[in-house]
Coordinates of C-alpha atoms in Angstrom, one line a residue:
X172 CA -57.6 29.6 -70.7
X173 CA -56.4 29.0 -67.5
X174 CA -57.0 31.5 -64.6
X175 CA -55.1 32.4 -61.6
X176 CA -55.0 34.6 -58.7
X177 CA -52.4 38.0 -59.0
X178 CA -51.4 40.8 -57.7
X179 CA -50.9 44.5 -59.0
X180 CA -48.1 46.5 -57.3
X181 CA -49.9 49.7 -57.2
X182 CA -50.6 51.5 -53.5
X183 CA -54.5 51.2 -52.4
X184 CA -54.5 55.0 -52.8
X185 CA -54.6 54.8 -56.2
X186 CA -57.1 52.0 -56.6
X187 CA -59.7 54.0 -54.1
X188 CA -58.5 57.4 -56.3
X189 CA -59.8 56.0 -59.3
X190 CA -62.5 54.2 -57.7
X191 CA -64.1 57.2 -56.8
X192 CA -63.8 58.8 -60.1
X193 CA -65.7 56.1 -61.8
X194 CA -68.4 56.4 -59.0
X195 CA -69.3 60.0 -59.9
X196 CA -69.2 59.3 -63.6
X197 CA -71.4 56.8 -63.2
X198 CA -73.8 58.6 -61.1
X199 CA -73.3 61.5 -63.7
X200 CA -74.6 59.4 -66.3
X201 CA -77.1 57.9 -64.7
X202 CA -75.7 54.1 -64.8
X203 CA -78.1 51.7 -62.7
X204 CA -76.1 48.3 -63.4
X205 CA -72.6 47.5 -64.9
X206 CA -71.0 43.9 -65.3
X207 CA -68.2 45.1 -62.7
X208 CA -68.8 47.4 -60.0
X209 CA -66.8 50.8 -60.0
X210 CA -63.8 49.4 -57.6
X211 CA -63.7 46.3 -60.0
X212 CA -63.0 48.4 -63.1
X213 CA -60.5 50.3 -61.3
X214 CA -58.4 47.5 -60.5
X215 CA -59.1 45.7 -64.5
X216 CA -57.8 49.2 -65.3
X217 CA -54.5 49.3 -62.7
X218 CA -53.9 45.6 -64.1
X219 CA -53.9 46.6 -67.6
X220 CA -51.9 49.5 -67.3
X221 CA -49.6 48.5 -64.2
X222 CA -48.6 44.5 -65.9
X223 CA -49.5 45.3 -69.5
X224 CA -51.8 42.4 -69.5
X225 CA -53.6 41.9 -72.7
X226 CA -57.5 42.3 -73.1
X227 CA -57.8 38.9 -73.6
X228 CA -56.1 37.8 -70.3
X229 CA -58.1 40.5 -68.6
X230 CA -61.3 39.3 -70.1
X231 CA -60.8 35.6 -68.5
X232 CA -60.0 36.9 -64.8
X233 CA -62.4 39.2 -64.5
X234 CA -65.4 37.4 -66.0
X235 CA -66.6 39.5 -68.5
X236 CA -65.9 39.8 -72.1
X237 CA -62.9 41.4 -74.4
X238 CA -65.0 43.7 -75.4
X239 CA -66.4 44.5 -72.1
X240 CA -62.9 44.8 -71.1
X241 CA -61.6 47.5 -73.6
X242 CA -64.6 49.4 -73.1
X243 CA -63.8 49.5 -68.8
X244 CA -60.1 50.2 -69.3
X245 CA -61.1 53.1 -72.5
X246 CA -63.1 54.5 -70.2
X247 CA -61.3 55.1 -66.9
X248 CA -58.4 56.0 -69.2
X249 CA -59.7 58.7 -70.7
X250 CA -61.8 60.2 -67.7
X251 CA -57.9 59.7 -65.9
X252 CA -56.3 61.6 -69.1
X253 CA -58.4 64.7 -68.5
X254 CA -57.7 65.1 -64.9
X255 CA -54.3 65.2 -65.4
X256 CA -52.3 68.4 -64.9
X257 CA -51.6 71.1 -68.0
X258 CA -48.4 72.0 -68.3
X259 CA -49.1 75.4 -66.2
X260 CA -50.3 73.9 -63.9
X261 CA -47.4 71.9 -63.6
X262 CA -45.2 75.2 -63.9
X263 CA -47.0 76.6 -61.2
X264 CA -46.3 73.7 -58.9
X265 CA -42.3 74.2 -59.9
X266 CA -42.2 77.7 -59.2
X267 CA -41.8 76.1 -55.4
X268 CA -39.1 74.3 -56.1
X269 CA -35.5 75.6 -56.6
X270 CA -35.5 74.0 -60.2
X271 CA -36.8 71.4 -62.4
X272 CA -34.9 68.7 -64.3
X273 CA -36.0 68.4 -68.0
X274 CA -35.1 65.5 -69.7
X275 CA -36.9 63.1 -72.9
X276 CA -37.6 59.4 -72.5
X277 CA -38.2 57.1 -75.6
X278 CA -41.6 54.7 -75.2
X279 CA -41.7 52.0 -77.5
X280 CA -43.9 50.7 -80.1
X281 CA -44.4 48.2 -82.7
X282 CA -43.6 49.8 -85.7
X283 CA -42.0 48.6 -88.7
X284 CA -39.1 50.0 -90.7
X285 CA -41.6 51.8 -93.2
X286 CA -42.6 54.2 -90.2
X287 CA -39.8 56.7 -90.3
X288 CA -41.6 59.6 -88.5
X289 CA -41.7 57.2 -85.3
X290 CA -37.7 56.0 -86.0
X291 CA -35.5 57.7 -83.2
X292 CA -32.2 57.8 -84.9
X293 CA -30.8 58.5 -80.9
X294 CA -32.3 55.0 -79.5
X295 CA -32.0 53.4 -83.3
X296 CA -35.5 52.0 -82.4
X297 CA -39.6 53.0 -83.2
X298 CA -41.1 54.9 -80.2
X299 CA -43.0 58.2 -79.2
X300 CA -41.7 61.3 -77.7
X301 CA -42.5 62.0 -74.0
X302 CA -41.0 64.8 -72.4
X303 CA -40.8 64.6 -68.6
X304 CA -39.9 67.9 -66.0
X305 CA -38.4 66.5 -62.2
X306 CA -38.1 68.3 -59.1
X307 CA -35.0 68.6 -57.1
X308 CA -35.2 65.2 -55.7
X309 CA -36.0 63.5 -59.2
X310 CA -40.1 63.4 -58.5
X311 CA -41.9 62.9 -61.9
X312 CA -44.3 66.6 -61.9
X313 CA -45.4 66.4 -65.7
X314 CA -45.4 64.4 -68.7
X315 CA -45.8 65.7 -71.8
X316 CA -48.4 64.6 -75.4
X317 CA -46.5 62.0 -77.0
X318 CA -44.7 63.1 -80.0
X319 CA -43.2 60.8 -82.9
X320 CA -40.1 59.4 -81.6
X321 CA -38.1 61.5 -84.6
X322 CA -38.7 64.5 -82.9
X323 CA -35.7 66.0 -81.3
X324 CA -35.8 66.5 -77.3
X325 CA -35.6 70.4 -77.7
X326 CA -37.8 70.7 -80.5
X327 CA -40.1 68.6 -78.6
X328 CA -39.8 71.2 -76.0
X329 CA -40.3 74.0 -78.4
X330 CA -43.3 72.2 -79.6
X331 CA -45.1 72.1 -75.9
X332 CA -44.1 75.4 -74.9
X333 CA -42.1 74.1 -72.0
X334 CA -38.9 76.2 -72.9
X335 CA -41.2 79.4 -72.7
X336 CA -43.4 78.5 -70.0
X337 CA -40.4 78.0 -67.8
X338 CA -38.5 80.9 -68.8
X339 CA -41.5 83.3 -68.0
X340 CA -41.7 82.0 -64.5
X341 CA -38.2 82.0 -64.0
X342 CA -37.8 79.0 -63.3
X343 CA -34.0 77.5 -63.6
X344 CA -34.2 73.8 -65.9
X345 CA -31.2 71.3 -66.0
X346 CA -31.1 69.7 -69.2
X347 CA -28.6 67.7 -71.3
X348 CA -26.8 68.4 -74.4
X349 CA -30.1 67.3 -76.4
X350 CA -31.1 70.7 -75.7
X351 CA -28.6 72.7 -77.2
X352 CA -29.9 76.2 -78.2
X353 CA -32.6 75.8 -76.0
X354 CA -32.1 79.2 -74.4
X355 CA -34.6 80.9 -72.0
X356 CA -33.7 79.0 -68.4
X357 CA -32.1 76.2 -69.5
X358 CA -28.6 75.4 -68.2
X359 CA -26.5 72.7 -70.4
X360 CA -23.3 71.2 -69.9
X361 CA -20.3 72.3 -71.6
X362 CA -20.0 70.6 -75.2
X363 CA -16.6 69.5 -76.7
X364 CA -14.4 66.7 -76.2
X365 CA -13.7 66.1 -72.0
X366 CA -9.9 66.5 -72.1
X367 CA -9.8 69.5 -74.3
X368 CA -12.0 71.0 -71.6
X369 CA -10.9 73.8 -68.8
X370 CA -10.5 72.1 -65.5
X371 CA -13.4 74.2 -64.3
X372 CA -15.5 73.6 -67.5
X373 CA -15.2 69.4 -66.3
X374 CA -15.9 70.8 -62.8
X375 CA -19.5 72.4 -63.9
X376 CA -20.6 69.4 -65.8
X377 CA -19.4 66.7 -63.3
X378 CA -22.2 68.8 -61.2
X379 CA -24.4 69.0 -63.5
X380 CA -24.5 65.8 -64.5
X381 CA -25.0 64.8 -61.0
X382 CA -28.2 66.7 -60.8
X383 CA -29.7 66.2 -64.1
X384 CA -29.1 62.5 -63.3
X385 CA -31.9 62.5 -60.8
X386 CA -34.3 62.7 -63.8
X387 CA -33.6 59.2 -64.7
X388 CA -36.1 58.7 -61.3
X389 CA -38.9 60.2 -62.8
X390 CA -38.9 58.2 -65.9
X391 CA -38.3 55.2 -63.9
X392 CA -41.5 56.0 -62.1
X393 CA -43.0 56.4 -65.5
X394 CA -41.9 53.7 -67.0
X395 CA -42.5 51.0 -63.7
X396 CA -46.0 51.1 -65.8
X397 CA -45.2 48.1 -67.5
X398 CA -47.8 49.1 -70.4
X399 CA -45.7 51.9 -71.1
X400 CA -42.7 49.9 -72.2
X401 CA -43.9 48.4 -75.2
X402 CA -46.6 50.1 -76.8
X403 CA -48.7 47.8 -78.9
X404 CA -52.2 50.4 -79.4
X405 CA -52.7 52.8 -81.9
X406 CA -50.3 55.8 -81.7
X407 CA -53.4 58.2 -81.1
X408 CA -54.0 56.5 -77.6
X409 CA -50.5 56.9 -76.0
X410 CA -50.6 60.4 -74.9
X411 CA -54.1 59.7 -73.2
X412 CA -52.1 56.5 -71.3
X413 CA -49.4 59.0 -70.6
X414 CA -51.9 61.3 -69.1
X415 CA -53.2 58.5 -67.7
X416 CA -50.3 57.3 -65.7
X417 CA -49.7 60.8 -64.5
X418 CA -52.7 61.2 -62.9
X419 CA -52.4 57.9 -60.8
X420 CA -48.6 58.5 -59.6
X421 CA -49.5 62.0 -58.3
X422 CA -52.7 60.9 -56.8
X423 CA -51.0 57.8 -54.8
X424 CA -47.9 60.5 -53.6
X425 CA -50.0 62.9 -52.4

């Protein structure tokens, strides 16, 4: 296999965030000698999530073997997973904010037609169920435990607790019409057909589509992990790369 030299479009902030955390686990366990040191699994584990390189590829650069490699990246993933913020915590981090945007993105995997519970009838493709909250400005605060991609966005919501969790704070949510019957905080647009609507009824959602728009950031900023946008692991790992990915994006904007 040939090698060549890279790069990783992440911020050194997150590479040194992670870095760290791998230091302390290591001196938790007691680890006296690794094949990579703690700043060179970090950045195995940045490549593999940031490019979606395979193991294999991984393996070759970084000298060491594929299992060595899946080990490295299993580990930093899941010690990344748990740090990541609960959903009230999250809440309590929105109660600053004027509102939050709620929206549902699609992540897809490689599933055959057989697998109906992961078959999103919306996107007519396979894929798991994230649910994503915004601030204001369209800054990714929370991502949700993957659900199978038939799940509805609001009984996704239900399923989380996020409709209750917001409503008891009082916190206002923009949503789309995926939402319908929602309730609680959650402000939809006006459903029916755009000319049989009120001229103020077009008004309100022209607005609110504006703002509920800005939620399109947040799962860019999600998805700009390339790993993220086709899925070939088991199903049982994608909320713990989810997690993952979290973690890194609000350590790097703090």
């Amino acid at each position: 296999m040939l090698v060549y030299s890279s790069g990783v479009d992440v911020s050194s902030s997150a590479l040194r965030f992670l870095a760290a955390r791998l230091r302390e686990r290591r001196r938790t366990l007691g680890t006296r000698w690794r094949r990579l040191s703690a700043g060179r699994q970090a950045l195995l584990t940045l490549a593999h999530l940031r490019n979606g390189q395979p193991y294999a590829q991984l393996a070759a650069g970084f000298g060491v073997g594929t299992t060595t490699v899946y080990r490295y990246v299993n580990e930093a993933v899941e010690l990344l997973a748990a740090l990541a913020p609960t959903l009230a915590e999250a809440v309590r981090a929105a109660s600053m904010k004027a509102f939050v945007i709620l929206d549902g993105t699609l992540l897809s995997i490689d599933r055959i037609a057989a697998d109906r519970p992961f078959y999103s009838g919306k996107h007519k493709k396979h894929g798991m169920n994230v649910q994503v909250i915004a601030d204001p400005k369209g800054r990714l605060l929370w991502a949700s435990p993957a659900l199978a991609g038939a799940v509805h966005d609001v009984r996704a919501a239900r399923e989380h607790g996020i409709i209750d969790a917001l409503a008891e704070a009082g916190i206002n949510c923009w949503a789309d019409k995926g939402y319908q019957g929602a309730g609680g905080t959650v402000r939809l647009p006006y459903r029916g057909r755009w000319d049989r609507l009120s001229a103020g009824q077009q008004a309100v959602n022209r607005s609110h589509a504006k703002v509920r728009a800005l939620v399109e950031q947040a799962i860019a900023t999600l998805k700009s992990w390339r790993l993220l946008r086709k899925l070939r692991c088991s199903t049982t790992r994608i909320t713990s790369l989810v997690q993952a990915v979290l973690t890194l994006h609000l350590a790097s904007s703090d």
